[in-house]
Amino acid sequence: MKVTEHISRAKKTLFSFEILPPLKGAGIQTIYHTLDPLMEFKPPFINVTYHRSEFIFRKTADGNFEKKIVRKRPGTAGLSTAIMTKYGVDAVPHLICGGFSIDETEDLLIELDFLGINNVLLLRGDKMKSEEVFTPQADGHKNALDLVKQTVRMNKGIYLEEELNNAMPTDFCIGVAGYPEKHYEAKDMNSDIQNLKEKIDAGAHYIVTQMFFNNKKYFEFVAACRAAGITVPIIPGLKPLTNKKQITNLPKIFFIDFPAELLQQFDLCKTDDDFRQVGINWSIQQCKELIQAQVPVLHFYTMSNSSSVVQVVSQLD
Ligand code: FAD
């Protein structure tokens, strides 16, 4: 079933979870260990992230360095199918522009369609670590909007070879990303929301937000989206904080801020356990307020560690 169907049939706020494919060689059981404890919360769908290849430099026997391209977390499509089979829930694989030509994107969408997957979250993807700015693949999409447009065309039976006769339309329900604290490259919130609106106007069906720790920012973002004419569901993205390193790492990776009150509470923590408890309590309060506001879904970034998410969700009705 499509994410939007799950939302429209639900009588209360749903819970969904996002996982990363395992590091190459780690095996699928590591993912089942993450997901097993989450199943009691009856997620209607599980998101599976996509990780592009990165360049690395390896020392060779003669002491020189060779440049190699390595994908550390392959398997998004296969893992999505495995999750659907094992747990009987829907899977939402993420697709990105980076590293894909438009032909490769079409092939992947066909593969997902054949696998019975009809939900996708479409993203541009970040720049490679070795790049200054995001650089599209030759003959690839430069932003998520173009990827949405390609998928919408396939939903109408229009493939890249336009002379294909009676091509079978796909039927993807399309999610896109939104940023309550603005995407880091956008010049201001207004233009970011206009760009988001273009993705919706092109045919995307719902939005999932970047993680945030201050609900006010989510509520303001939703109000600004509504004022701009965006009417689709806006699913809040959440992450319970569990260790001190996240206080410095997450803002650098995701361009988000922590509220002063949360930082003050962390300042008072003496042990790692104290810290974890503050992070979990904060997340529970965030979730309760969001449920009160009747958000359609609470979407948790598990980052492949579900124990804190279990602690949070088990405290929610
Ligand atoms: P876009 O919508 O293309 O926007 C990128 C930037 O370009 C924004 O600043 C936007 O305002 C601007 N822009 C867009 N259109 C225009 C235009 N027409 N003119 C001028 N500016 C424009 N990354 C991964 O690699 N794999 C994942 O699995 C993954 N999952 C994610 C899941 C969620 C819920 C979120 C929020 C992010 C995820 N990301 C993932 C990260 C995402 O790829 C990055 O945040 C990326 O930098 C932007 O992706 P986007 O789809 O929002 O890009």
mmCIF file of C-alpha atoms and ligand atoms in Angstrom:
data_model
loop_
_atom_site.group_PDB
_atom_site.id
_atom_site.type_symbol
_atom_site.label_atom_id
_atom_site.label_comp_id
_atom_site.label_asym_id
_atom_site.label_seq_id
_atom_site.Cartn_x
_atom_site.Cartn_y
_atom_site.Cartn_z
ATOM 1 C CA MET A 1 0.000 0.000 0.000
ATOM 2 C CA LYS A 2 1.126 3.560 -0.599
ATOM 3 C CA VAL A 3 2.339 5.837 2.191
ATOM 4 C CA THR A 4 -0.464 8.290 1.418
ATOM 5 C CA GLU A 5 -3.035 5.482 1.682
ATOM 6 C CA HIS A 6 -1.645 4.456 5.054
ATOM 7 C CA ILE A 7 -1.991 8.068 6.165
ATOM 8 C CA SER A 8 -5.502 8.577 4.878
ATOM 9 C CA ARG A 9 -6.752 5.335 6.497
ATOM 10 C CA ALA A 10 -5.086 5.927 9.877
ATOM 11 C CA LYS A 11 -7.197 6.939 12.840
ATOM 12 C CA LYS A 12 -4.184 8.109 14.846
ATOM 13 C CA THR A 13 -0.565 9.116 14.390
ATOM 14 C CA LEU A 14 1.503 6.311 12.843
ATOM 15 C CA PHE A 15 5.131 5.391 13.546
ATOM 16 C CA SER A 16 7.630 4.775 10.783
ATOM 17 C CA PHE A 17 11.329 4.000 10.938
ATOM 18 C CA GLU A 18 14.287 4.698 8.715
ATOM 19 C CA ILE A 19 17.223 2.344 8.492
ATOM 20 C CA LEU A 20 20.535 2.300 6.671
ATOM 21 C CA PRO A 21 21.596 -0.763 4.667
ATOM 22 C CA PRO A 22 24.324 -2.622 6.580
ATOM 23 C CA LEU A 23 27.978 -1.865 5.897
ATOM 24 C CA LYS A 24 29.190 -4.137 3.111
ATOM 25 C CA GLY A 25 29.916 -7.558 4.573
ATOM 26 C CA ALA A 26 27.902 -7.032 7.774
ATOM 27 C CA GLY A 27 24.952 -9.099 6.544
ATOM 28 C CA ILE A 28 21.214 -8.596 6.645
ATOM 29 C CA GLN A 29 20.803 -10.048 10.173
ATOM 30 C CA THR A 30 22.187 -6.798 11.592
ATOM 31 C CA ILE A 31 19.184 -5.029 10.092
ATOM 32 C CA TYR A 32 16.749 -7.605 11.419
ATOM 33 C CA HIS A 33 18.228 -7.039 14.897
ATOM 34 C CA THR A 34 17.478 -3.339 14.487
ATOM 35 C CA LEU A 35 13.981 -3.882 13.134
ATOM 36 C CA ASP A 36 12.723 -6.820 15.227
ATOM 37 C CA PRO A 37 12.131 -4.749 18.400
ATOM 38 C CA LEU A 38 10.409 -2.000 16.383
ATOM 39 C CA MET A 39 7.772 -4.253 14.883
ATOM 40 C CA GLU A 40 5.611 -4.192 18.015
ATOM 41 C CA PHE A 41 4.805 -0.564 17.107
ATOM 42 C CA LYS A 42 3.234 -1.735 13.840
ATOM 43 C CA PRO A 43 5.033 0.575 11.416
ATOM 44 C CA PRO A 44 3.088 0.648 8.146
ATOM 45 C CA PHE A 45 6.305 1.352 6.260
ATOM 46 C CA ILE A 46 10.071 1.302 6.715
ATOM 47 C CA ASN A 47 12.401 3.645 4.859
ATOM 48 C CA VAL A 48 15.719 2.383 3.525
ATOM 49 C CA THR A 49 18.374 4.992 2.755
ATOM 50 C CA TYR A 50 20.541 5.053 -0.366
ATOM 51 C CA HIS A 51 24.303 5.557 -0.148
ATOM 52 C CA ARG A 52 26.286 6.638 -3.132
ATOM 53 C CA SER A 53 29.823 5.529 -3.866
ATOM 54 C CA GLU A 54 32.743 7.535 -2.547
ATOM 55 C CA PHE A 55 36.326 7.837 -3.797
ATOM 56 C CA ILE A 56 38.956 6.488 -1.448
ATOM 57 C CA PHE A 57 42.731 6.331 -1.749
ATOM 58 C CA ARG A 58 44.373 2.948 -1.067
ATOM 59 C CA LYS A 59 48.064 2.378 -0.564
ATOM 60 C CA THR A 60 49.478 -0.049 -3.136
ATOM 61 C CA ALA A 61 52.325 -2.557 -2.653
ATOM 62 C CA ASP A 62 54.826 -0.145 -4.249
ATOM 63 C CA GLY A 63 53.939 2.604 -1.728
ATOM 64 C CA ASN A 64 51.868 4.679 -4.139
ATOM 65 C CA PHE A 65 48.194 5.494 -3.704
ATOM 66 C CA GLU A 66 45.451 4.369 -6.044
ATOM 67 C CA LYS A 67 42.071 6.041 -6.295
ATOM 68 C CA LYS A 68 39.225 3.566 -5.904
ATOM 69 C CA ILE A 69 35.493 3.959 -5.924
ATOM 70 C CA VAL A 70 33.773 2.161 -3.058
ATOM 71 C CA ARG A 71 30.117 1.802 -2.060
ATOM 72 C CA LYS A 72 30.075 1.076 1.649
ATOM 73 C CA ARG A 73 26.365 0.406 2.059
ATOM 74 C CA PRO A 74 24.972 -1.252 -1.077
ATOM 75 C CA GLY A 75 21.696 -3.153 -1.236
ATOM 76 C CA THR A 76 18.872 -0.614 -0.831
ATOM 77 C CA ALA A 77 16.514 -2.306 -3.320
ATOM 78 C CA GLY A 78 17.243 -5.856 -2.129
ATOM 79 C CA LEU A 79 16.903 -4.888 1.518
ATOM 80 C CA SER A 80 13.599 -3.129 0.840
ATOM 81 C CA THR A 81 12.226 -6.293 -0.749
ATOM 82 C CA ALA A 82 13.554 -8.480 2.069
ATOM 83 C CA ILE A 83 11.843 -6.236 4.656
ATOM 84 C CA MET A 84 8.526 -6.416 2.818
ATOM 85 C CA THR A 85 8.744 -10.212 2.651
ATOM 86 C CA LYS A 86 9.917 -10.809 6.214
ATOM 87 C CA TYR A 87 7.707 -8.332 8.066
ATOM 88 C CA GLY A 88 4.762 -7.820 5.724
ATOM 89 C CA VAL A 89 5.168 -4.038 5.852
ATOM 90 C CA ASP A 90 5.756 -1.627 3.011
ATOM 91 C CA ALA A 91 9.247 -0.438 2.232
ATOM 92 C CA VAL A 92 10.234 3.003 0.993
ATOM 93 C CA PRO A 93 13.613 2.859 -0.707
ATOM 94 C CA HIS A 94 15.368 6.195 -1.144
ATOM 95 C CA LEU A 95 16.616 7.114 -4.615
ATOM 96 C CA ILE A 96 19.157 9.842 -5.214
ATOM 97 C CA CYS A 97 20.391 11.800 -8.216
ATOM 98 C CA GLY A 98 24.094 11.633 -7.343
ATOM 99 C CA GLY A 99 25.927 8.839 -9.110
ATOM 100 C CA PHE A 100 23.061 7.987 -11.455
ATOM 101 C CA SER A 101 22.523 8.776 -15.119
ATOM 102 C CA ILE A 102 18.880 9.197 -16.046
ATOM 103 C CA ASP A 103 18.995 5.818 -17.836
ATOM 104 C CA GLU A 104 20.275 4.114 -14.693
ATOM 105 C CA THR A 105 17.527 5.824 -12.706
ATOM 106 C CA GLU A 106 14.924 4.508 -15.116
ATOM 107 C CA ASP A 107 16.350 0.992 -14.833
ATOM 108 C CA LEU A 108 16.261 1.164 -11.030
ATOM 109 C CA LEU A 109 12.661 2.392 -11.035
ATOM 110 C CA ILE A 110 11.717 -0.480 -13.345
ATOM 111 C CA GLU A 111 13.461 -2.902 -10.992
ATOM 112 C CA LEU A 112 11.577 -1.511 -7.971
ATOM 113 C CA ASP A 113 8.318 -1.745 -9.896
ATOM 114 C CA PHE A 114 9.019 -5.407 -10.731
ATOM 115 C CA LEU A 115 9.826 -6.071 -7.073
ATOM 116 C CA GLY A 116 6.358 -4.855 -6.106
ATOM 117 C CA ILE A 117 7.658 -1.677 -4.468
ATOM 118 C CA ASN A 118 5.415 1.310 -5.132
ATOM 119 C CA ASN A 119 6.807 3.825 -2.638
ATOM 120 C CA VAL A 120 9.960 5.874 -3.143
ATOM 121 C CA LEU A 121 11.566 8.847 -1.395
ATOM 122 C CA LEU A 122 13.282 10.948 -4.050
ATOM 123 C CA LEU A 123 16.324 13.031 -3.119
ATOM 124 C CA ARG A 124 19.181 14.835 -4.711
ATOM 125 C CA GLY A 125 21.782 13.301 -2.372
ATOM 126 C CA ASP A 126 24.719 15.125 -0.864
ATOM 127 C CA LYS A 127 28.010 15.958 -2.489
ATOM 128 C CA MET A 128 30.702 13.306 -2.349
ATOM 129 C CA LYS A 129 33.212 13.843 0.454
ATOM 130 C CA SER A 130 35.828 14.629 -2.205
ATOM 131 C CA GLU A 131 33.654 17.336 -3.858
ATOM 132 C CA GLU A 132 33.298 21.030 -3.026
ATOM 133 C CA VAL A 133 29.717 21.126 -4.257
ATOM 134 C CA PHE A 134 27.213 18.552 -5.420
ATOM 135 C CA THR A 135 28.078 17.480 -8.969
ATOM 136 C CA PRO A 136 25.509 15.531 -10.945
ATOM 137 C CA GLN A 137 26.523 12.427 -12.863
ATOM 138 C CA ALA A 138 27.057 13.060 -16.580
ATOM 139 C CA ASP A 139 23.546 12.749 -17.989
ATOM 140 C CA GLY A 140 22.170 12.640 -14.448
ATOM 141 C CA HIS A 141 19.695 14.837 -12.587
ATOM 142 C CA LYS A 142 20.929 18.002 -10.914
ATOM 143 C CA ASN A 143 18.202 18.175 -8.289
ATOM 144 C CA ALA A 144 15.377 16.170 -6.754
ATOM 145 C CA LEU A 145 12.800 18.055 -8.832
ATOM 146 C CA ASP A 146 14.106 16.463 -12.052
ATOM 147 C CA LEU A 147 14.035 13.033 -10.413
ATOM 148 C CA VAL A 148 10.409 13.626 -9.356
ATOM 149 C CA LYS A 149 9.565 14.654 -12.925
ATOM 150 C CA GLN A 150 11.143 11.501 -14.378
ATOM 151 C CA THR A 151 9.236 9.280 -11.927
ATOM 152 C CA VAL A 152 5.952 11.092 -12.592
ATOM 153 C CA ARG A 153 6.489 10.586 -16.342
ATOM 154 C CA MET A 154 6.996 6.864 -15.754
ATOM 155 C CA ASN A 155 3.792 6.845 -13.700
ATOM 156 C CA LYS A 156 2.159 8.068 -16.918
ATOM 157 C CA GLY A 157 3.844 5.349 -18.986
ATOM 158 C CA ILE A 158 6.372 7.750 -20.514
ATOM 159 C CA TYR A 159 9.841 6.222 -20.537
ATOM 160 C CA LEU A 160 13.075 7.667 -21.908
ATOM 161 C CA GLU A 161 12.528 5.882 -25.195
ATOM 162 C CA GLU A 162 9.407 7.818 -26.012
ATOM 163 C CA GLU A 163 8.639 5.692 -29.039
ATOM 164 C CA LEU A 164 7.853 2.740 -26.733
ATOM 165 C CA ASN A 165 4.285 1.754 -27.521
ATOM 166 C CA ASN A 166 1.760 0.994 -24.783
ATOM 167 C CA ALA A 167 4.455 1.199 -22.118
ATOM 168 C CA MET A 168 3.207 -0.010 -18.744
ATOM 169 C CA PRO A 169 2.847 2.918 -16.335
ATOM 170 C CA THR A 170 4.484 2.554 -12.949
ATOM 171 C CA ASP A 171 2.507 3.540 -9.860
ATOM 172 C CA PHE A 172 4.939 5.108 -7.428
ATOM 173 C CA CYS A 173 3.849 7.106 -4.417
ATOM 174 C CA ILE A 174 6.524 9.802 -4.191
ATOM 175 C CA GLY A 175 7.955 11.368 -1.046
ATOM 176 C CA VAL A 176 10.441 14.252 -0.993
ATOM 177 C CA ALA A 177 12.566 15.956 1.673
ATOM 178 C CA GLY A 178 11.778 19.222 3.474
ATOM 179 C CA TYR A 179 13.881 21.239 5.909
ATOM 180 C CA PRO A 180 12.278 23.003 8.914
ATOM 181 C CA GLU A 181 15.647 24.732 9.473
ATOM 182 C CA LYS A 182 16.223 25.362 5.735
ATOM 183 C CA HIS A 183 18.437 23.333 3.434
ATOM 184 C CA TYR A 184 22.014 24.514 3.891
ATOM 185 C CA GLU A 185 22.448 25.603 0.277
ATOM 186 C CA ALA A 186 19.225 27.594 -0.003
ATOM 187 C CA LYS A 187 19.651 31.358 0.251
ATOM 188 C CA ASP A 188 16.640 31.759 2.532
ATOM 189 C CA MET A 189 13.628 29.854 3.841
ATOM 190 C CA ASN A 190 11.293 31.404 1.271
ATOM 191 C CA SER A 191 13.225 30.189 -1.738
ATOM 192 C CA ASP A 192 13.723 26.775 -0.117
ATOM 193 C CA ILE A 193 9.961 26.440 0.335
ATOM 194 C CA GLN A 194 9.346 27.603 -3.238
ATOM 195 C CA ASN A 195 11.747 24.886 -4.430
ATOM 196 C CA LEU A 196 9.919 22.375 -2.250
ATOM 197 C CA LYS A 197 6.620 23.508 -3.750
ATOM 198 C CA GLU A 198 7.997 22.869 -7.230
ATOM 199 C CA LYS A 199 8.599 19.230 -6.232
ATOM 200 C CA ILE A 200 5.016 18.944 -4.999
ATOM 201 C CA ASP A 201 3.587 20.729 -8.045
ATOM 202 C CA ALA A 202 5.580 18.301 -10.216
ATOM 203 C CA GLY A 203 3.706 15.404 -8.602
ATOM 204 C CA ALA A 204 5.307 14.447 -5.253
ATOM 205 C CA HIS A 205 2.709 13.195 -2.784
ATOM 206 C CA TYR A 206 4.157 13.935 0.652
ATOM 207 C CA ILE A 207 7.122 15.433 2.499
ATOM 208 C CA VAL A 208 9.400 13.982 5.182
ATOM 209 C CA THR A 209 11.378 16.524 7.161
ATOM 210 C CA GLN A 210 14.955 16.623 8.229
ATOM 211 C CA MET A 211 15.353 15.880 11.947
ATOM 212 C CA PHE A 212 14.638 18.780 14.303
ATOM 213 C CA PHE A 213 14.699 19.173 18.075
ATOM 214 C CA ASN A 214 12.527 22.224 18.452
ATOM 215 C CA ASN A 215 8.886 21.563 17.540
ATOM 216 C CA LYS A 216 8.319 25.278 17.041
ATOM 217 C CA LYS A 217 10.505 25.071 13.930
ATOM 218 C CA TYR A 218 8.394 22.224 12.544
ATOM 219 C CA PHE A 219 5.115 24.048 13.247
ATOM 220 C CA GLU A 220 6.443 27.242 11.635
ATOM 221 C CA PHE A 221 7.680 25.255 8.637
ATOM 222 C CA VAL A 222 4.301 23.572 8.177
ATOM 223 C CA ALA A 223 2.553 26.965 8.452
ATOM 224 C CA ALA A 224 4.920 28.466 5.848
ATOM 225 C CA CYS A 225 4.366 25.488 3.517
ATOM 226 C CA ARG A 226 0.592 25.801 3.869
ATOM 227 C CA ALA A 227 0.805 29.557 3.214
ATOM 228 C CA ALA A 228 2.800 28.775 0.055
ATOM 229 C CA GLY A 229 0.010 26.456 -1.133
ATOM 230 C CA ILE A 230 1.586 23.104 -0.218
ATOM 231 C CA THR A 231 -1.249 20.865 0.940
ATOM 232 C CA VAL A 232 0.348 17.389 1.096
ATOM 233 C CA PRO A 233 1.144 15.586 4.396
ATOM 234 C CA ILE A 234 4.340 16.801 6.079
ATOM 235 C CA ILE A 235 5.853 13.986 8.152
ATOM 236 C CA PRO A 236 8.157 15.106 10.967
ATOM 237 C CA GLY A 237 11.566 13.404 11.192
ATOM 238 C CA LEU A 238 12.826 12.643 14.715
ATOM 239 C CA LYS A 239 15.959 11.352 16.352
ATOM 240 C CA PRO A 240 16.395 10.633 20.070
ATOM 241 C CA LEU A 241 19.864 11.854 21.095
ATOM 242 C CA THR A 242 21.880 9.247 22.963
ATOM 243 C CA ASN A 243 25.457 10.465 23.273
ATOM 244 C CA LYS A 244 27.496 13.611 23.711
ATOM 245 C CA LYS A 245 29.253 13.390 20.347
ATOM 246 C CA GLN A 246 25.926 13.964 18.594
ATOM 247 C CA ILE A 247 25.795 17.478 20.010
ATOM 248 C CA THR A 248 28.751 18.457 17.842
ATOM 249 C CA ASN A 249 28.312 15.975 14.982
ATOM 250 C CA LEU A 250 24.644 16.287 14.046
ATOM 251 C CA PRO A 251 24.611 20.067 13.440
ATOM 252 C CA LYS A 252 27.651 19.673 11.159
ATOM 253 C CA ILE A 253 26.129 16.814 9.191
ATOM 254 C CA PHE A 254 22.506 17.961 9.039
ATOM 255 C CA PHE A 255 22.739 21.755 9.501
ATOM 256 C CA ILE A 256 20.350 21.812 12.445
ATOM 257 C CA ASP A 257 20.369 23.597 15.818
ATOM 258 C CA PHE A 258 19.580 22.413 19.309
ATOM 259 C CA PRO A 259 17.307 24.510 21.522
ATOM 260 C CA ALA A 260 19.080 26.298 24.392
ATOM 261 C CA GLU A 261 16.894 24.524 26.949
ATOM 262 C CA LEU A 262 18.004 21.094 25.710
ATOM 263 C CA LEU A 263 21.670 22.134 25.780
ATOM 264 C CA GLN A 264 21.227 23.420 29.348
ATOM 265 C CA GLN A 265 19.824 20.058 30.381
ATOM 266 C CA PHE A 266 22.779 18.286 28.765
ATOM 267 C CA ASP A 267 25.192 20.597 30.621
ATOM 268 C CA LEU A 268 23.879 19.242 33.904
ATOM 269 C CA CYS A 269 24.525 15.603 32.905
ATOM 270 C CA LYS A 270 27.311 13.858 34.816
ATOM 271 C CA THR A 271 27.290 10.431 33.144
ATOM 272 C CA ASP A 272 26.600 8.938 29.717
ATOM 273 C CA ASP A 273 23.438 7.415 31.168
ATOM 274 C CA ASP A 274 22.243 10.853 32.335
ATOM 275 C CA PHE A 275 22.862 12.177 28.856
ATOM 276 C CA ARG A 276 20.970 9.351 27.192
ATOM 277 C CA GLN A 277 18.030 9.803 29.562
ATOM 278 C CA VAL A 278 17.799 13.545 28.823
ATOM 279 C CA GLY A 279 17.881 12.822 25.064
ATOM 280 C CA ILE A 280 15.146 10.229 25.352
ATOM 281 C CA ASN A 281 12.945 12.365 27.624
ATOM 282 C CA TRP A 282 13.294 15.288 25.245
ATOM 283 C CA SER A 283 12.252 13.134 22.306
ATOM 284 C CA ILE A 284 9.245 11.766 24.235
ATOM 285 C CA GLN A 285 8.075 15.319 24.969
ATOM 286 C CA GLN A 286 8.570 16.307 21.332
ATOM 287 C CA CYS A 287 6.557 13.291 20.168
ATOM 288 C CA LYS A 288 3.724 13.867 22.633
ATOM 289 C CA GLU A 289 3.316 17.446 21.448
ATOM 290 C CA LEU A 290 3.409 16.366 17.801
ATOM 291 C CA ILE A 291 0.804 13.660 18.405
ATOM 292 C CA GLN A 292 -1.339 16.258 20.153
ATOM 293 C CA ALA A 293 -1.018 18.361 16.999
ATOM 294 C CA GLN A 294 -2.264 15.337 15.027
ATOM 295 C CA VAL A 295 0.766 14.892 12.774
ATOM 296 C CA PRO A 296 0.142 11.996 10.362
ATOM 297 C CA VAL A 297 3.274 9.991 11.157
ATOM 298 C CA LEU A 298 6.261 10.202 13.499
ATOM 299 C CA HIS A 299 9.236 9.164 11.381
ATOM 300 C CA PHE A 300 12.278 8.025 13.385
ATOM 301 C CA TYR A 301 15.828 8.089 12.088
ATOM 302 C CA THR A 302 17.132 4.950 13.791
ATOM 303 C CA MET A 303 20.617 5.250 12.282
ATOM 304 C CA SER A 304 20.613 1.459 12.679
ATOM 305 C CA ASN A 305 20.272 1.619 16.458
ATOM 306 C CA SER A 306 16.749 1.032 17.620
ATOM 307 C CA SER A 307 17.040 0.799 21.420
ATOM 308 C CA SER A 308 16.528 4.528 22.073
ATOM 309 C CA VAL A 309 13.667 4.653 19.569
ATOM 310 C CA VAL A 310 12.005 1.713 21.353
ATOM 311 C CA GLN A 311 12.342 3.583 24.658
ATOM 312 C CA VAL A 312 10.671 6.641 23.151
ATOM 313 C CA VAL A 313 7.856 4.979 21.232
ATOM 314 C CA SER A 314 6.940 2.669 24.116
ATOM 315 C CA GLN A 315 6.066 5.805 26.107
ATOM 316 C CA LEU A 316 3.613 7.046 23.478
ATOM 317 C CA ASP A 317 -0.020 6.041 23.091
HETATM 318 P P1 FAD B 1 16.746 19.283 -3.670
HETATM 319 O O1 FAD B 1 15.289 19.289 -3.461
HETATM 320 O O2 FAD B 1 17.246 19.037 -5.047
HETATM 321 O O3 FAD B 1 17.318 20.646 -3.093
HETATM 322 C C1 FAD B 1 18.741 20.830 -2.944
HETATM 323 C C2 FAD B 1 19.029 22.329 -2.845
HETATM 324 O O4 FAD B 1 18.798 22.924 -4.109
HETATM 325 C C3 FAD B 1 18.127 23.078 -1.852
HETATM 326 O O5 FAD B 1 18.903 24.095 -1.272
HETATM 327 C C4 FAD B 1 17.043 23.662 -2.725
HETATM 328 O O6 FAD B 1 16.460 24.820 -2.149
HETATM 329 C C5 FAD B 1 17.832 23.965 -3.989
HETATM 330 N N1 FAD B 1 17.009 23.911 -5.204
HETATM 331 C C6 FAD B 1 16.147 22.953 -5.552
HETATM 332 N N2 FAD B 1 15.581 23.251 -6.736
HETATM 333 C C7 FAD B 1 16.135 24.422 -7.125
HETATM 334 C C8 FAD B 1 15.985 25.260 -8.252
HETATM 335 N N3 FAD B 1 15.107 24.933 -9.225
HETATM 336 N N4 FAD B 1 16.715 26.392 -8.313
HETATM 337 C C9 FAD B 1 17.586 26.718 -7.336
HETATM 338 N N5 FAD B 1 17.769 25.960 -6.234
HETATM 339 C C10 FAD B 1 17.069 24.836 -6.155
HETATM 340 N N6 FAD B 1 20.835 11.610 1.214
HETATM 341 C C11 FAD B 1 21.327 10.464 0.667
HETATM 342 O O7 FAD B 1 22.379 10.483 0.030
HETATM 343 N N7 FAD B 1 20.656 9.278 0.815
HETATM 344 C C12 FAD B 1 19.484 9.190 1.490
HETATM 345 O O8 FAD B 1 18.922 8.104 1.604
HETATM 346 C C13 FAD B 1 18.949 10.369 2.078
HETATM 347 N N8 FAD B 1 17.768 10.353 2.737
HETATM 348 C C14 FAD B 1 17.229 11.519 3.224
HETATM 349 C C15 FAD B 1 15.974 11.490 3.833
HETATM 350 C C16 FAD B 1 15.395 12.661 4.322
HETATM 351 C C17 FAD B 1 14.027 12.613 4.947
HETATM 352 C C18 FAD B 1 16.111 13.888 4.233
HETATM 353 C C19 FAD B 1 15.515 15.160 4.800
HETATM 354 C C20 FAD B 1 17.364 13.925 3.626
HETATM 355 C C21 FAD B 1 17.944 12.760 3.106
HETATM 356 N N9 FAD B 1 19.174 12.751 2.455
HETATM 357 C C22 FAD B 1 19.668 11.594 1.915
HETATM 358 C C23 FAD B 1 19.959 13.986 2.368
HETATM 359 C C24 FAD B 1 19.666 14.787 1.076
HETATM 360 O O9 FAD B 1 20.093 14.058 -0.041
HETATM 361 C C25 FAD B 1 20.421 16.106 1.196
HETATM 362 O O10 FAD B 1 19.847 16.916 2.189
HETATM 363 C C26 FAD B 1 20.621 16.876 -0.108
HETATM 364 O O11 FAD B 1 21.627 17.872 0.138
HETATM 365 C C27 FAD B 1 19.383 17.594 -0.625
HETATM 366 O O12 FAD B 1 18.476 16.718 -1.086
HETATM 367 P P2 FAD B 1 17.018 17.229 -1.576
HETATM 368 O O13 FAD B 1 16.351 16.077 -2.157
HETATM 369 O O14 FAD B 1 16.370 17.990 -0.491
HETATM 370 O O15 FAD B 1 17.500 18.226 -2.735
#
